[in-house]
Amino acid sequence: DAKTTQPNSMESNEEEPVHLPCNHSTISGTDYIHWYRQLPSQGPEYVIHGLTSNVNNRMASLAIAEDRKSSTLILHRATLRDAAVYYCILRSHNAGGTSYGKLTFGQGTILTVHP
Amino acid sequence: DAGVIQSPRHEVTEMGQEVTLRCKPISGHDYLFWYRQTMMRGLELLIYFNNNVPIDDSGMPEDRFSAKMPNASFSTLKIQPSEPRDSAVYFCASSKTGRPPLHFGNGTRLTVT
């Protein structure tokens, strides 16, 4: 799977929007962009995923660049509960017969939310 | 839905002892994964099962590690004998049809002294 690059850390204030960037210049045509987050002392939690078009769900929005070489996870109004490590992961959903769940987690972005 | 359930939450053992970690996946999920998280290596996949059959164990560090899935609702990860470098948080995860999302448990923190 192609590699992603994320900032080590970001800070935000409560109730403000947060834009978490991810660069993936070597993304292939079949790679989906996935975001997971890990709150303190918990397992990773699925946030959102997309292929080409922007995606929205109750947790966040995913904005994908037209050339797909970068993407941005958008938290519209950060809360203290959003403080976590956010992982951007590329994975094909039909990866040569291997399972989607064989994910490669990088170091992620540590998001700090200030009250 | 109770989510993926792991036990115990914390395990402290002495070097050389056998350790067994347990996982109950979400009902109806046919894929089960064991991950390990350390400060040095981050999250890494150890092994995964499909329909109770091990598919890929290439991430298992060595023969001291073994995993089983005797039925669709239970899996174990065993370390025998345990070593201090095995200290980590071990996560179990499950998914349906091998597609997103992947659901993780809250992990077992293992400390080997």
PDB file of C-alpha atoms in Angstrom:
ATOM      1  CA  ASP A   1       0.000   0.000   0.000  1.00  0.00           C
ATOM      2  CA  ALA A   2       1.112   3.536  -0.721  1.00  0.00           C
ATOM      3  CA  LYS A   3       2.564   5.608   2.082  1.00  0.00           C
ATOM      4  CA  THR A   4       0.908   8.616   3.736  1.00  0.00           C
ATOM      5  CA  THR A   5       2.468  11.663   5.375  1.00  0.00           C
ATOM      6  CA  GLN A   6       0.774  13.492   8.232  1.00  0.00           C
ATOM      7  CA  PRO A   7       1.915  16.269  10.604  1.00  0.00           C
ATOM      8  CA  ASN A   8       3.046  14.921  13.949  1.00  0.00           C
ATOM      9  CA  SER A   9       0.711  17.148  15.911  1.00  0.00           C
ATOM     10  CA  MET A  10      -1.947  19.843  15.618  1.00  0.00           C
ATOM     11  CA  GLU A  11      -3.842  21.988  18.070  1.00  0.00           C
ATOM     12  CA  SER A  12      -7.325  23.399  18.024  1.00  0.00           C
ATOM     13  CA  ASN A  13      -9.745  25.241  20.234  1.00  0.00           C
ATOM     14  CA  GLU A  14     -13.044  23.770  21.286  1.00  0.00           C
ATOM     15  CA  GLU A  15     -15.976  24.458  18.943  1.00  0.00           C
ATOM     16  CA  GLU A  16     -13.674  25.540  16.116  1.00  0.00           C
ATOM     17  CA  PRO A  17     -13.234  23.589  12.867  1.00  0.00           C
ATOM     18  CA  VAL A  18     -10.174  21.392  12.473  1.00  0.00           C
ATOM     19  CA  HIS A  19      -8.536  20.474   9.180  1.00  0.00           C
ATOM     20  CA  LEU A  20      -6.221  17.477   9.391  1.00  0.00           C
ATOM     21  CA  PRO A  21      -4.079  17.073   6.244  1.00  0.00           C
ATOM     22  CA  CYS A  22      -2.717  13.906   4.693  1.00  0.00           C
ATOM     23  CA  ASN A  23      -0.367  13.621   1.737  1.00  0.00           C
ATOM     24  CA  HIS A  24      -0.328  10.478  -0.378  1.00  0.00           C
ATOM     25  CA  SER A  25       1.478  11.330  -3.602  1.00  0.00           C
ATOM     26  CA  THR A  26       1.963   7.666  -4.624  1.00  0.00           C
ATOM     27  CA  ILE A  27      -1.685   6.686  -4.258  1.00  0.00           C
ATOM     28  CA  SER A  28      -2.916   4.155  -6.825  1.00  0.00           C
ATOM     29  CA  GLY A  29      -6.207   4.208  -8.634  1.00  0.00           C
ATOM     30  CA  THR A  30      -7.736   1.498  -6.448  1.00  0.00           C
ATOM     31  CA  ASP A  31      -6.623   2.904  -3.091  1.00  0.00           C
ATOM     32  CA  TYR A  32      -9.336   4.190  -0.809  1.00  0.00           C
ATOM     33  CA  ILE A  33      -8.423   6.851   1.749  1.00  0.00           C
ATOM     34  CA  HIS A  34      -9.390   5.821   5.265  1.00  0.00           C
ATOM     35  CA  TRP A  35      -9.292   7.715   8.528  1.00  0.00           C
ATOM     36  CA  TYR A  36      -9.245   6.126  11.939  1.00  0.00           C
ATOM     37  CA  ARG A  37      -8.713   7.784  15.275  1.00  0.00           C
ATOM     38  CA  GLN A  38      -7.525   6.501  18.614  1.00  0.00           C
ATOM     39  CA  LEU A  39      -8.683   8.112  21.816  1.00  0.00           C
ATOM     40  CA  PRO A  40      -6.539   7.662  24.930  1.00  0.00           C
ATOM     41  CA  SER A  41      -6.636   4.133  26.336  1.00  0.00           C
ATOM     42  CA  GLN A  42      -8.956   2.900  23.573  1.00  0.00           C
ATOM     43  CA  GLY A  43      -8.664   0.969  20.357  1.00  0.00           C
ATOM     44  CA  PRO A  44      -8.710   2.721  16.996  1.00  0.00           C
ATOM     45  CA  GLU A  45     -12.102   3.896  15.815  1.00  0.00           C
ATOM     46  CA  TYR A  46     -13.245   4.192  12.206  1.00  0.00           C
ATOM     47  CA  VAL A  47     -13.998   7.768  11.145  1.00  0.00           C
ATOM     48  CA  ILE A  48     -14.576   7.911   7.402  1.00  0.00           C
ATOM     49  CA  HIS A  49     -13.328   6.703   4.034  1.00  0.00           C
ATOM     50  CA  GLY A  50     -13.565   7.744   0.396  1.00  0.00           C
ATOM     51  CA  LEU A  51     -12.201   7.108  -3.080  1.00  0.00           C
ATOM     52  CA  THR A  52     -12.557  10.216  -5.238  1.00  0.00           C
ATOM     53  CA  SER A  53     -15.502  12.302  -4.150  1.00  0.00           C
ATOM     54  CA  ASN A  54     -15.804  14.240  -0.914  1.00  0.00           C
ATOM     55  CA  VAL A  55     -17.615  12.324   1.806  1.00  0.00           C
ATOM     56  CA  ASN A  56     -19.631  13.361   4.829  1.00  0.00           C
ATOM     57  CA  ASN A  57     -20.895  11.439   7.810  1.00  0.00           C
ATOM     58  CA  ARG A  58     -22.011  12.255  11.326  1.00  0.00           C
ATOM     59  CA  MET A  59     -18.451  12.344  12.615  1.00  0.00           C
ATOM     60  CA  ALA A  60     -16.528  14.262   9.961  1.00  0.00           C
ATOM     61  CA  SER A  61     -16.043  15.226   6.335  1.00  0.00           C
ATOM     62  CA  LEU A  62     -13.354  14.016   3.979  1.00  0.00           C
ATOM     63  CA  ALA A  63     -12.153  16.369   1.270  1.00  0.00           C
ATOM     64  CA  ILE A  64     -10.126  14.683  -1.467  1.00  0.00           C
ATOM     65  CA  ALA A  65      -7.955  16.666  -3.860  1.00  0.00           C
ATOM     66  CA  GLU A  66      -8.788  16.380  -7.537  1.00  0.00           C
ATOM     67  CA  ASP A  67      -5.499  14.592  -8.280  1.00  0.00           C
ATOM     68  CA  ARG A  68      -6.013  12.422  -5.158  1.00  0.00           C
ATOM     69  CA  LYS A  69      -2.482  13.119  -3.966  1.00  0.00           C
ATOM     70  CA  SER A  70      -3.752  14.666  -0.764  1.00  0.00           C
ATOM     71  CA  SER A  71      -6.831  14.727   1.427  1.00  0.00           C
ATOM     72  CA  THR A  72      -8.143  16.557   4.467  1.00  0.00           C
ATOM     73  CA  LEU A  73     -10.210  15.288   7.352  1.00  0.00           C
ATOM     74  CA  ILE A  74     -12.514  18.029   8.597  1.00  0.00           C
ATOM     75  CA  LEU A  75     -14.001  18.092  12.060  1.00  0.00           C
ATOM     76  CA  HIS A  76     -16.597  20.843  11.835  1.00  0.00           C
ATOM     77  CA  ARG A  77     -16.725  21.736  15.526  1.00  0.00           C
ATOM     78  CA  ALA A  78     -14.029  20.231  17.662  1.00  0.00           C
ATOM     79  CA  THR A  79     -14.935  19.020  21.128  1.00  0.00           C
ATOM     80  CA  LEU A  80     -12.670  17.886  23.924  1.00  0.00           C
ATOM     81  CA  ARG A  81     -13.670  14.334  23.074  1.00  0.00           C
ATOM     82  CA  ASP A  82     -12.073  14.721  19.640  1.00  0.00           C
ATOM     83  CA  ALA A  83      -8.601  14.849  21.199  1.00  0.00           C
ATOM     84  CA  ALA A  84      -6.978  11.739  19.756  1.00  0.00           C
ATOM     85  CA  VAL A  85      -4.395  10.390  17.336  1.00  0.00           C
ATOM     86  CA  TYR A  86      -5.757  10.520  13.794  1.00  0.00           C
ATOM     87  CA  TYR A  87      -4.483   8.011  11.247  1.00  0.00           C
ATOM     88  CA  CYS A  88      -4.733   8.418   7.476  1.00  0.00           C
ATOM     89  CA  ILE A  89      -4.440   5.020   5.758  1.00  0.00           C
ATOM     90  CA  LEU A  90      -4.556   3.949   2.128  1.00  0.00           C
ATOM     91  CA  ARG A  91      -6.007   0.581   1.334  1.00  0.00           C
ATOM     92  CA  SER A  92      -7.508  -1.074  -1.676  1.00  0.00           C
ATOM     93  CA  HIS A  93     -10.768  -2.840  -1.003  1.00  0.00           C
ATOM     94  CA  ASN A  94      -9.785  -5.569  -3.400  1.00  0.00           C
ATOM     95  CA  ALA A  95      -6.133  -5.942  -2.548  1.00  0.00           C
ATOM     96  CA  GLY A  96      -5.278  -9.042  -4.508  1.00  0.00           C
ATOM     97  CA  GLY A  97      -7.444 -11.262  -2.373  1.00  0.00           C
ATOM     98  CA  THR A  98      -6.027 -10.069   0.916  1.00  0.00           C
ATOM     99  CA  SER A  99      -8.321  -8.523   3.444  1.00  0.00           C
ATOM    100  CA  TYR A 100      -9.066  -4.829   3.727  1.00  0.00           C
ATOM    101  CA  GLY A 101      -8.443  -5.192   7.450  1.00  0.00           C
ATOM    102  CA  LYS A 102      -4.735  -5.698   6.911  1.00  0.00           C
ATOM    103  CA  LEU A 103      -4.140  -2.021   7.584  1.00  0.00           C
ATOM    104  CA  THR A 104      -0.788  -0.281   7.872  1.00  0.00           C
ATOM    105  CA  PHE A 105      -0.935   2.393  10.549  1.00  0.00           C
ATOM    106  CA  GLY A 106       1.643   5.187  10.487  1.00  0.00           C
ATOM    107  CA  GLN A 107       2.421   7.503  13.381  1.00  0.00           C
ATOM    108  CA  GLY A 108      -0.661   9.655  12.811  1.00  0.00           C
ATOM    109  CA  THR A 109      -1.407  13.199  13.947  1.00  0.00           C
ATOM    110  CA  ILE A 110      -1.877  13.927  17.621  1.00  0.00           C
ATOM    111  CA  LEU A 111      -4.762  16.393  17.902  1.00  0.00           C
ATOM    112  CA  THR A 112      -4.952  18.497  21.046  1.00  0.00           C
ATOM    113  CA  VAL A 113      -8.182  20.393  21.694  1.00  0.00           C
ATOM    114  CA  HIS A 114      -8.068  23.336  24.093  1.00  0.00           C
ATOM    115  CA  PRO A 115     -11.157  24.331  26.092  1.00  0.00           C
TER     116      PRO A 115
ATOM    117  CA  ASP B   1     -24.228  -4.195  19.929  1.00  0.00           C
ATOM    118  CA  ALA B   2     -21.557  -4.809  22.581  1.00  0.00           C
ATOM    119  CA  GLY B   3     -18.653  -4.290  20.220  1.00  0.00           C
ATOM    120  CA  VAL B   4     -15.456  -6.321  20.219  1.00  0.00           C
ATOM    121  CA  ILE B   5     -14.761  -7.587  23.717  1.00  0.00           C
ATOM    122  CA  GLN B   6     -11.262  -8.331  24.944  1.00  0.00           C
ATOM    123  CA  SER B   7     -10.102  -9.802  28.213  1.00  0.00           C
ATOM    124  CA  PRO B   8      -8.333  -9.189  30.411  1.00  0.00           C
ATOM    125  CA  ARG B   9      -7.872  -5.398  30.130  1.00  0.00           C
ATOM    126  CA  HIS B  10      -4.563  -5.604  31.956  1.00  0.00           C
ATOM    127  CA  GLU B  11      -2.180  -8.503  32.423  1.00  0.00           C
ATOM    128  CA  VAL B  12       1.024  -8.475  34.413  1.00  0.00           C
ATOM    129  CA  THR B  13       3.176 -11.578  34.318  1.00  0.00           C
ATOM    130  CA  GLU B  14       6.717 -12.692  34.878  1.00  0.00           C
ATOM    131  CA  MET B  15       9.113 -13.596  32.153  1.00  0.00           C
ATOM    132  CA  GLY B  16       8.774 -17.220  31.121  1.00  0.00           C
ATOM    133  CA  GLN B  17       5.115 -17.524  31.997  1.00  0.00           C
ATOM    134  CA  GLU B  18       2.376 -18.376  29.523  1.00  0.00           C
ATOM    135  CA  VAL B  19      -0.052 -15.596  28.667  1.00  0.00           C
ATOM    136  CA  THR B  20      -3.434 -15.997  26.973  1.00  0.00           C
ATOM    137  CA  LEU B  21      -5.358 -13.058  25.598  1.00  0.00           C
ATOM    138  CA  ARG B  22      -9.002 -13.448  24.643  1.00  0.00           C
ATOM    139  CA  CYS B  23     -11.299 -11.849  22.109  1.00  0.00           C
ATOM    140  CA  LYS B  24     -14.974 -12.016  21.266  1.00  0.00           C
ATOM    141  CA  PRO B  25     -15.716 -10.425  17.870  1.00  0.00           C
ATOM    142  CA  ILE B  26     -18.932  -8.712  16.912  1.00  0.00           C
ATOM    143  CA  SER B  27     -21.629 -11.253  16.100  1.00  0.00           C
ATOM    144  CA  GLY B  28     -21.896 -11.872  12.382  1.00  0.00           C
ATOM    145  CA  HIS B  29     -18.410 -10.646  11.554  1.00  0.00           C
ATOM    146  CA  ASP B  30     -16.391 -13.160   9.577  1.00  0.00           C
ATOM    147  CA  TYR B  31     -12.948 -11.526   9.802  1.00  0.00           C
ATOM    148  CA  LEU B  32     -10.907 -11.265  12.982  1.00  0.00           C
ATOM    149  CA  PHE B  33      -7.583  -9.494  13.404  1.00  0.00           C
ATOM    150  CA  TRP B  34      -4.949  -9.331  16.125  1.00  0.00           C
ATOM    151  CA  TYR B  35      -2.854  -6.147  16.282  1.00  0.00           C
ATOM    152  CA  ARG B  36      -0.086  -5.098  18.652  1.00  0.00           C
ATOM    153  CA  GLN B  37       0.823  -1.523  19.608  1.00  0.00           C
ATOM    154  CA  THR B  38       4.119  -0.354  21.050  1.00  0.00           C
ATOM    155  CA  MET B  39       5.704   3.066  21.283  1.00  0.00           C
ATOM    156  CA  MET B  40       8.572   1.992  19.043  1.00  0.00           C
ATOM    157  CA  ARG B  41       6.675   0.179  16.288  1.00  0.00           C
ATOM    158  CA  GLY B  42       3.180   1.667  16.505  1.00  0.00           C
ATOM    159  CA  LEU B  43       0.244  -0.520  15.476  1.00  0.00           C
ATOM    160  CA  GLU B  44       1.149  -3.650  13.588  1.00  0.00           C
ATOM    161  CA  LEU B  45      -0.929  -6.580  12.374  1.00  0.00           C
ATOM    162  CA  LEU B  46       0.020  -9.953  13.822  1.00  0.00           C
ATOM    163  CA  ILE B  47      -2.484 -12.358  12.248  1.00  0.00           C
ATOM    164  CA  TYR B  48      -5.962 -12.463  10.819  1.00  0.00           C
ATOM    165  CA  PHE B  49      -8.681 -15.065  10.362  1.00  0.00           C
ATOM    166  CA  ASN B  50     -11.502 -15.484   7.882  1.00  0.00           C
ATOM    167  CA  ASN B  51     -14.349 -17.790   8.882  1.00  0.00           C
ATOM    168  CA  ASN B  52     -12.211 -19.097  11.768  1.00  0.00           C
ATOM    169  CA  VAL B  53      -9.326 -20.052   9.459  1.00  0.00           C
ATOM    170  CA  PRO B  54      -5.950 -18.297   9.808  1.00  0.00           C
ATOM    171  CA  ILE B  55      -5.217 -16.506   6.537  1.00  0.00           C
ATOM    172  CA  ASP B  56      -2.054 -14.511   7.144  1.00  0.00           C
ATOM    173  CA  ASP B  57       0.239 -14.929  10.136  1.00  0.00           C
ATOM    174  CA  SER B  58       3.241 -13.196   8.612  1.00  0.00           C
ATOM    175  CA  GLY B  59       3.165 -10.566  11.352  1.00  0.00           C
ATOM    176  CA  MET B  60       3.546 -13.044  14.199  1.00  0.00           C
ATOM    177  CA  PRO B  61       6.957 -12.214  15.640  1.00  0.00           C
ATOM    178  CA  GLU B  62       8.135 -15.734  16.411  1.00  0.00           C
ATOM    179  CA  ASP B  63       7.095 -19.236  17.372  1.00  0.00           C
ATOM    180  CA  ARG B  64       6.381 -18.192  20.927  1.00  0.00           C
ATOM    181  CA  PHE B  65       3.215 -16.564  19.593  1.00  0.00           C
ATOM    182  CA  SER B  66       0.202 -18.598  18.535  1.00  0.00           C
ATOM    183  CA  ALA B  67      -3.401 -17.717  17.775  1.00  0.00           C
ATOM    184  CA  LYS B  68      -6.508 -19.819  17.474  1.00  0.00           C
ATOM    185  CA  MET B  69     -10.125 -19.296  16.591  1.00  0.00           C
ATOM    186  CA  PRO B  70     -12.083 -22.389  17.612  1.00  0.00           C
ATOM    187  CA  ASN B  71     -15.416 -20.846  16.659  1.00  0.00           C
ATOM    188  CA  ALA B  72     -16.919 -17.696  15.202  1.00  0.00           C
ATOM    189  CA  SER B  73     -17.330 -16.014  18.578  1.00  0.00           C
ATOM    190  CA  PHE B  74     -13.973 -16.581  20.233  1.00  0.00           C
ATOM    191  CA  SER B  75     -10.274 -16.213  19.561  1.00  0.00           C
ATOM    192  CA  THR B  76      -7.135 -16.451  21.659  1.00  0.00           C
ATOM    193  CA  LEU B  77      -3.611 -15.140  21.314  1.00  0.00           C
ATOM    194  CA  LYS B  78      -1.094 -17.081  23.353  1.00  0.00           C
ATOM    195  CA  ILE B  79       2.499 -16.229  24.199  1.00  0.00           C
ATOM    196  CA  GLN B  80       4.633 -19.014  25.618  1.00  0.00           C
ATOM    197  CA  PRO B  81       7.092 -18.295  27.104  1.00  0.00           C
ATOM    198  CA  SER B  82       6.586 -14.562  27.532  1.00  0.00           C
ATOM    199  CA  GLU B  83       9.478 -12.090  27.453  1.00  0.00           C
ATOM    200  CA  PRO B  84       9.760  -8.451  28.577  1.00  0.00           C
ATOM    201  CA  ARG B  85       9.891  -7.286  24.940  1.00  0.00           C
ATOM    202  CA  ASP B  86       6.376  -8.672  24.474  1.00  0.00           C
ATOM    203  CA  SER B  87       5.060  -5.877  26.680  1.00  0.00           C
ATOM    204  CA  ALA B  88       2.554  -3.961  24.563  1.00  0.00           C
ATOM    205  CA  VAL B  89      -1.134  -3.307  24.061  1.00  0.00           C
ATOM    206  CA  TYR B  90      -2.777  -6.082  22.062  1.00  0.00           C
ATOM    207  CA  PHE B  91      -5.890  -5.241  20.089  1.00  0.00           C
ATOM    208  CA  CYS B  92      -8.446  -7.518  18.532  1.00  0.00           C
ATOM    209  CA  ALA B  93     -10.604  -6.244  15.675  1.00  0.00           C
ATOM    210  CA  SER B  94     -13.362  -7.650  13.511  1.00  0.00           C
ATOM    211  CA  SER B  95     -15.130  -6.794  10.292  1.00  0.00           C
ATOM    212  CA  LYS B  96     -17.858  -8.115   8.061  1.00  0.00           C
ATOM    213  CA  THR B  97     -16.881  -9.391   4.623  1.00  0.00           C
ATOM    214  CA  GLY B  98     -13.406  -7.956   5.132  1.00  0.00           C
ATOM    215  CA  ARG B  99     -14.592  -4.459   4.268  1.00  0.00           C
ATOM    216  CA  PRO B 100     -14.643  -1.247   6.274  1.00  0.00           C
ATOM    217  CA  PRO B 101     -15.229  -0.381   8.934  1.00  0.00           C
ATOM    218  CA  LEU B 102     -12.859  -2.338  11.094  1.00  0.00           C
ATOM    219  CA  HIS B 103     -14.098  -2.490  14.695  1.00  0.00           C
ATOM    220  CA  PHE B 104     -11.463  -2.617  17.419  1.00  0.00           C
ATOM    221  CA  GLY B 105     -11.717  -3.724  21.010  1.00  0.00           C
ATOM    222  CA  ASN B 106     -10.235  -1.660  23.826  1.00  0.00           C
ATOM    223  CA  GLY B 107      -7.167  -3.832  24.017  1.00  0.00           C
ATOM    224  CA  THR B 108      -5.231  -5.816  26.586  1.00  0.00           C
ATOM    225  CA  ARG B 109      -2.236  -4.079  28.133  1.00  0.00           C
ATOM    226  CA  LEU B 110       0.407  -6.737  28.724  1.00  0.00           C
ATOM    227  CA  THR B 111       3.346  -6.136  31.010  1.00  0.00           C
ATOM    228  CA  VAL B 112       6.025  -8.809  31.258  1.00  0.00           C
ATOM    229  CA  THR B 113       8.503  -8.275  34.079  1.00  0.00           C
TER     230      THR B 113
END
